PDB file of C-alpha atoms in Angstrom:
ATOM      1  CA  UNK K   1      64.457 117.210 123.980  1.00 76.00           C
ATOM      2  CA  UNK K   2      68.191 116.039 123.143  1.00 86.00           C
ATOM      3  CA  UNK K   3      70.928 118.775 122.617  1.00 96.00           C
ATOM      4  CA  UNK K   4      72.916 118.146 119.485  1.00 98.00           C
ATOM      5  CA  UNK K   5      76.203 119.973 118.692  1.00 98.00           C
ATOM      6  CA  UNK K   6      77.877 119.592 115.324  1.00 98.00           C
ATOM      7  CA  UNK K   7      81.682 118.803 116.386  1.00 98.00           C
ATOM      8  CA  UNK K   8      82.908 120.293 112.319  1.00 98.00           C
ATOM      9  CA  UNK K   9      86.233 120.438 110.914  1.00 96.00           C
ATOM     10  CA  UNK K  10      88.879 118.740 107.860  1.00 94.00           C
ATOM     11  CA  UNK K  11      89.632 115.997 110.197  1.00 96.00           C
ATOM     12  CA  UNK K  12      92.991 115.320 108.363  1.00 95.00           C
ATOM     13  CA  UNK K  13      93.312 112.916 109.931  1.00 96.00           C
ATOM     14  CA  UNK K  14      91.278 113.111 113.246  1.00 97.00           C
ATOM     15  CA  UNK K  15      93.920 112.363 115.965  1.00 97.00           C
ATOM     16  CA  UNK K  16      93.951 111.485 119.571  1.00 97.00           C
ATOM     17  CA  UNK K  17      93.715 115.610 120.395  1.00 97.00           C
ATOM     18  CA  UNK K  18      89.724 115.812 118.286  1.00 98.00           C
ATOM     19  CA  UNK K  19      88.641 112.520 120.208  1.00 98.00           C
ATOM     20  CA  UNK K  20      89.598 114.063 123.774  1.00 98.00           C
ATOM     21  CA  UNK K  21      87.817 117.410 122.300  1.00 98.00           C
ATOM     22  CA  UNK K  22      84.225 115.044 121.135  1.00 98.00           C
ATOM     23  CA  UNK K  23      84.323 112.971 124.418  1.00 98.00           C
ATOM     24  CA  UNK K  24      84.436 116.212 126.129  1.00 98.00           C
ATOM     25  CA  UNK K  25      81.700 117.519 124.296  1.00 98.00           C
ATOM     26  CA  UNK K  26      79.627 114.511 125.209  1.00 98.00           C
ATOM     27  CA  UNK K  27      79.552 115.575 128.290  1.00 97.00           C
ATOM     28  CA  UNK K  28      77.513 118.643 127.328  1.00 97.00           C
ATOM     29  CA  UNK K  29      75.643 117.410 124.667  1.00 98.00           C
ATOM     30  CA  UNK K  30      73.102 114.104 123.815  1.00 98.00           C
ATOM     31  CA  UNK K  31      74.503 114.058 120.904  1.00 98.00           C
ATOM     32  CA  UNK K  32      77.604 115.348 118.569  1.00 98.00           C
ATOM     33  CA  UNK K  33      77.561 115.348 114.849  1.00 98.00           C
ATOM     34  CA  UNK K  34      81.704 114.868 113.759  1.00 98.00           C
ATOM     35  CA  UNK K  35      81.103 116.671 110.117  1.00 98.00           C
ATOM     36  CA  UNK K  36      83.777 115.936 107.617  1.00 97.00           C
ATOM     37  CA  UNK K  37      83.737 119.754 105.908  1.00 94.00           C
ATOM     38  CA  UNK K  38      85.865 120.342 103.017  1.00 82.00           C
ATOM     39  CA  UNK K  39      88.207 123.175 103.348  1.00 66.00           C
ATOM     40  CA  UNK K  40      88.559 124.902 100.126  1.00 70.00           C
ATOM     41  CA  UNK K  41      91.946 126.460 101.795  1.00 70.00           C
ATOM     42  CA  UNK K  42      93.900 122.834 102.545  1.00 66.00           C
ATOM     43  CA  UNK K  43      94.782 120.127 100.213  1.00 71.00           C
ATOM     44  CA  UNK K  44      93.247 117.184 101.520  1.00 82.00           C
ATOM     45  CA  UNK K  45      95.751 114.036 102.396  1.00 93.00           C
ATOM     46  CA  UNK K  46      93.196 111.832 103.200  1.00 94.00           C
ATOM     47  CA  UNK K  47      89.847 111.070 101.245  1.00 92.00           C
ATOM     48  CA  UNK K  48      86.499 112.001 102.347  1.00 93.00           C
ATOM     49  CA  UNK K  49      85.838 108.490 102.641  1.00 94.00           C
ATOM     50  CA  UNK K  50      89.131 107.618 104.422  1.00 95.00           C
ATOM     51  CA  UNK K  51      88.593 110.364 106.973  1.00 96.00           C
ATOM     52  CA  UNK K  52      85.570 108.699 107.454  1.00 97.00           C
ATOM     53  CA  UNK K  53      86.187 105.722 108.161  1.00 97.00           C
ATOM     54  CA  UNK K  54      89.204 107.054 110.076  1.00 97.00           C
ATOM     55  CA  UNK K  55      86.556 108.704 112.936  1.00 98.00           C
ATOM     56  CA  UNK K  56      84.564 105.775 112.669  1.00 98.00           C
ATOM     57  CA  UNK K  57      87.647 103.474 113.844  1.00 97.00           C
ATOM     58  CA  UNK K  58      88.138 106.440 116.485  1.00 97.00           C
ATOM     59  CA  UNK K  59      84.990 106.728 117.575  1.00 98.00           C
ATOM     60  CA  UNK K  60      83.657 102.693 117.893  1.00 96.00           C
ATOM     61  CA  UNK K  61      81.762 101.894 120.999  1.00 94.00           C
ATOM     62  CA  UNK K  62      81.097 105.589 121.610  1.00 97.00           C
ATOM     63  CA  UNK K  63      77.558 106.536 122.199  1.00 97.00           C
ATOM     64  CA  UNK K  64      76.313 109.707 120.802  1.00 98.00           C
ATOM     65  CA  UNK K  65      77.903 109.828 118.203  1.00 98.00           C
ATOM     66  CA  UNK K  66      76.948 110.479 114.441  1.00 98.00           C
ATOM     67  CA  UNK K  67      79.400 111.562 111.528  1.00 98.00           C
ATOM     68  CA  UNK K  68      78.691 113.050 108.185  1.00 98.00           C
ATOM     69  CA  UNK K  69      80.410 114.905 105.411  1.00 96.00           C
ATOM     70  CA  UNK K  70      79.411 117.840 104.252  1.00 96.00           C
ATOM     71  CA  UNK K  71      80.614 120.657 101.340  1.00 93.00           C
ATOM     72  CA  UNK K  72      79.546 124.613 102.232  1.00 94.00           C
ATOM     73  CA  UNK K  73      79.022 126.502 105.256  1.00 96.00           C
ATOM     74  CA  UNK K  74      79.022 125.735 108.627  1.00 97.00           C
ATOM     75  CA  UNK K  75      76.343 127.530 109.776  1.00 98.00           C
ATOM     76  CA  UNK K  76      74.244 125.944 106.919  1.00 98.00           C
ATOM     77  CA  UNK K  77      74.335 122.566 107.981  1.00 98.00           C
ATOM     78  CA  UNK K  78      73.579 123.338 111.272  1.00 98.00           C
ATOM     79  CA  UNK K  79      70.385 125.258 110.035  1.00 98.00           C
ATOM     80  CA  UNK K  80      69.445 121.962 107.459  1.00 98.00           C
ATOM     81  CA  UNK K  81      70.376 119.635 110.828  1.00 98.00           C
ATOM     82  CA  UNK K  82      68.077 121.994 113.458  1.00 97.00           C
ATOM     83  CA  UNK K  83      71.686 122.052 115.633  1.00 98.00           C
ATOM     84  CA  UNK K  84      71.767 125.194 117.722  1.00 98.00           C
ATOM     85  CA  UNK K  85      75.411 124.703 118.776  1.00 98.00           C
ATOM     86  CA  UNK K  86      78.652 124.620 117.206  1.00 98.00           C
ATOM     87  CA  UNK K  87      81.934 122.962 119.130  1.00 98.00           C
ATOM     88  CA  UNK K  88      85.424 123.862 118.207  1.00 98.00           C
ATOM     89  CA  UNK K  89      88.731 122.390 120.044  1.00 97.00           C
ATOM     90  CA  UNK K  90      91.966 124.754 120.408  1.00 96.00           C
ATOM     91  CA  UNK K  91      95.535 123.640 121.631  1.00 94.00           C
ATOM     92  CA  UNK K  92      96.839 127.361 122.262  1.00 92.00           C
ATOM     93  CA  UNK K  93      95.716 130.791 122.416  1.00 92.00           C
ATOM     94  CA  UNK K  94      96.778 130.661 118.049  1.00 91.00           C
ATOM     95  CA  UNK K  95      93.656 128.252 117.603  1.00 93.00           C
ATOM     96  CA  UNK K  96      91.747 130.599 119.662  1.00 96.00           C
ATOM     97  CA  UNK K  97      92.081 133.816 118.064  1.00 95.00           C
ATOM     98  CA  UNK K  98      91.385 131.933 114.503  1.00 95.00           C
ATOM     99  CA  UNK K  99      88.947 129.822 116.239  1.00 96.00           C
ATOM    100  CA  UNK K 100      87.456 133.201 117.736  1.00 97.00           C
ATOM    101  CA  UNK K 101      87.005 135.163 114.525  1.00 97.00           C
ATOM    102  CA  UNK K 102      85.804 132.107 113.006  1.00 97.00           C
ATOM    103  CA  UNK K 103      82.928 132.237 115.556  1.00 98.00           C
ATOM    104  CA  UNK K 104      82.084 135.826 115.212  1.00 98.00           C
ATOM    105  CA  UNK K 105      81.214 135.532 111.856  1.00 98.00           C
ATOM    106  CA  UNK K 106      79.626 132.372 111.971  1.00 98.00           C
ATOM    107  CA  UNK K 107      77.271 134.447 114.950  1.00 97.00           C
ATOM    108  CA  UNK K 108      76.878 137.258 112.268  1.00 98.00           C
ATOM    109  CA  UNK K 109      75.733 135.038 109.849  1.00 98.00           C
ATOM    110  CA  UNK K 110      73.456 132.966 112.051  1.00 98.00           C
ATOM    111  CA  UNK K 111      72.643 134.711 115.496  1.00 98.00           C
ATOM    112  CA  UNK K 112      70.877 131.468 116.797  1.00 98.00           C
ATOM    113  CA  UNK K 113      73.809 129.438 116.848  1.00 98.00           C
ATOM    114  CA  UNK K 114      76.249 129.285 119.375  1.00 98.00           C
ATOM    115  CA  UNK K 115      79.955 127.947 119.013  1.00 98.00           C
ATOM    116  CA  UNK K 116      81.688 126.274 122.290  1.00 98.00           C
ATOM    117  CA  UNK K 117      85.237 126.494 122.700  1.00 97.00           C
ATOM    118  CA  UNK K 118      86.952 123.839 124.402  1.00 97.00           C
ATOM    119  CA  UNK K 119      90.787 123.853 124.898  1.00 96.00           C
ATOM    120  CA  UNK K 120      92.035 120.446 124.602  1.00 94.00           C
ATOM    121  CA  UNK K 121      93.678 118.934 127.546  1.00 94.00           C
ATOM    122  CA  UNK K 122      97.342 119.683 128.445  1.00 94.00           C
ATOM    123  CA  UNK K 123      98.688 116.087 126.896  1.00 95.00           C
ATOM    124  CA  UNK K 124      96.975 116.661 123.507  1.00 94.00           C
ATOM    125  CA  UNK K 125      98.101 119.890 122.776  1.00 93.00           C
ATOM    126  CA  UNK K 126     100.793 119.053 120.984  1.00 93.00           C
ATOM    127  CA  UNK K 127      99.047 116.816 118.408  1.00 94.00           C
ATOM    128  CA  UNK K 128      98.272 118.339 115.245  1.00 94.00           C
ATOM    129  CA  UNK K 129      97.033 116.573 111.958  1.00 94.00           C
ATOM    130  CA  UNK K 130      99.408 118.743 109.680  1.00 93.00           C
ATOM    131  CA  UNK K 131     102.114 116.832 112.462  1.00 94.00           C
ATOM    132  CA  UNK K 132     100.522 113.682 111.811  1.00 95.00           C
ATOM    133  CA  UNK K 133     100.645 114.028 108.095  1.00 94.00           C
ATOM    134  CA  UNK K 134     104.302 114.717 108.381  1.00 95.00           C
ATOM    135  CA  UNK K 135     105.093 111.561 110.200  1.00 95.00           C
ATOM    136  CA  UNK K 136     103.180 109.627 107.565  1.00 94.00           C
ATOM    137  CA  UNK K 137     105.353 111.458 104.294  1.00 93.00           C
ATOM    138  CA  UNK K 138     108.311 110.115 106.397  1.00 94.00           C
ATOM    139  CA  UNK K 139     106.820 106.652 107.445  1.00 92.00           C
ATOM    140  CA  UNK K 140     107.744 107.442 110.776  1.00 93.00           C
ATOM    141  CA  UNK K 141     105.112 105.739 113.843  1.00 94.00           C
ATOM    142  CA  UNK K 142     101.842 108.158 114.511  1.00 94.00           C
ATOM    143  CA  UNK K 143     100.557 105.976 117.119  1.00 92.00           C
ATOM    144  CA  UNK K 144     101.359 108.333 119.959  1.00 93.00           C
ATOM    145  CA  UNK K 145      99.327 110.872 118.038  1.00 95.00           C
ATOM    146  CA  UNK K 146      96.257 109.052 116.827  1.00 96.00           C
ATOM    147  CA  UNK K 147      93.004 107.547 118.804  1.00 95.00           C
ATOM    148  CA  UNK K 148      93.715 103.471 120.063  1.00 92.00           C
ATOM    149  CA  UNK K 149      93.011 100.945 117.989  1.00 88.00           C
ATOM    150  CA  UNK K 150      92.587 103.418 114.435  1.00 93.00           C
ATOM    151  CA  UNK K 151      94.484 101.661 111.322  1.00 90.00           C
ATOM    152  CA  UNK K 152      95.595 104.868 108.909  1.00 89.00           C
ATOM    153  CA  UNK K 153      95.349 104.110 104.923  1.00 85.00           C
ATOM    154  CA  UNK K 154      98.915 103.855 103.409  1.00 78.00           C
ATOM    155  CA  UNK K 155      99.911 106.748 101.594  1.00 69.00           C
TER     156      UNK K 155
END
């Protein structure tokens, strides 16, 4: 039976930082689902469809992979997708407090799934998509911050 984890988050825009987090993840899991969630608490920058395509371009040539978009709880998806696990990347011990409470109450809401916490590694912790966004309002060069080979929308 394949393991499937569901890899969820605003992906605004995914950067180089999320893809070191999923390849990790691959390494645990048959599969990862990258779900596009919309965050009722952040004003997206990018579509849905742009971030999309964005994780796509990220993501080419990877096998395991599936993405999807979704609107609601986390915990629900998982539950309509059968997933059992839940992965969540963190740069500092900040991301893993919020990260942390984040996955208590997800556990509280749905004992049978599990969230993973993997910190990303030392030369992507500085990447951030609120960063990235900044760069862009400024048309300054993200390429240092953003997977190989991915071509961002203009804004």
């Amino acid at each position: 039976m394949a393991t499937v984890a569901l890899f969820p988050g605003s992906f605004d825009p995914f950067t180089a930082g999320h893809l070191n987090i999923l390849k990790r993840a691959l390494t645990m899991f048959d599969e990862v689902v990258v779900a596009v969630g919309v965050n009722q608490d952040k004003r997206g920058f990018f579509s849905t469809e742009q971030k999309l395509d964005i994780i796509a371009q990220a993501t080419a040539g990877i096998k395991g992979i599936r993405i999807i978009n979704y609107d609601g709880l986390t915990v629900d998806i998982c539950r309509q997708l059968g997933i059992r696990h839940i992965v969540r990347g963190v740069r500092n011990m900040l991301d893993f407090e919020n990260e942390r409470s984040i996955a208590d109450a997800n556990r509280r809401l749905a004992p049978e799934i599990e969230t993973i916490i993997i910190p990303t590694a030392q030369e992507f912790a500085h990447i951030s998509s609120s960063a990235v966004r900044d760069i862009l309002r400024h048309n300054g060069d993200t390429s240092l911050f953003m997977p190989e080979g991915v071509k961002l929308p203009e804004v």
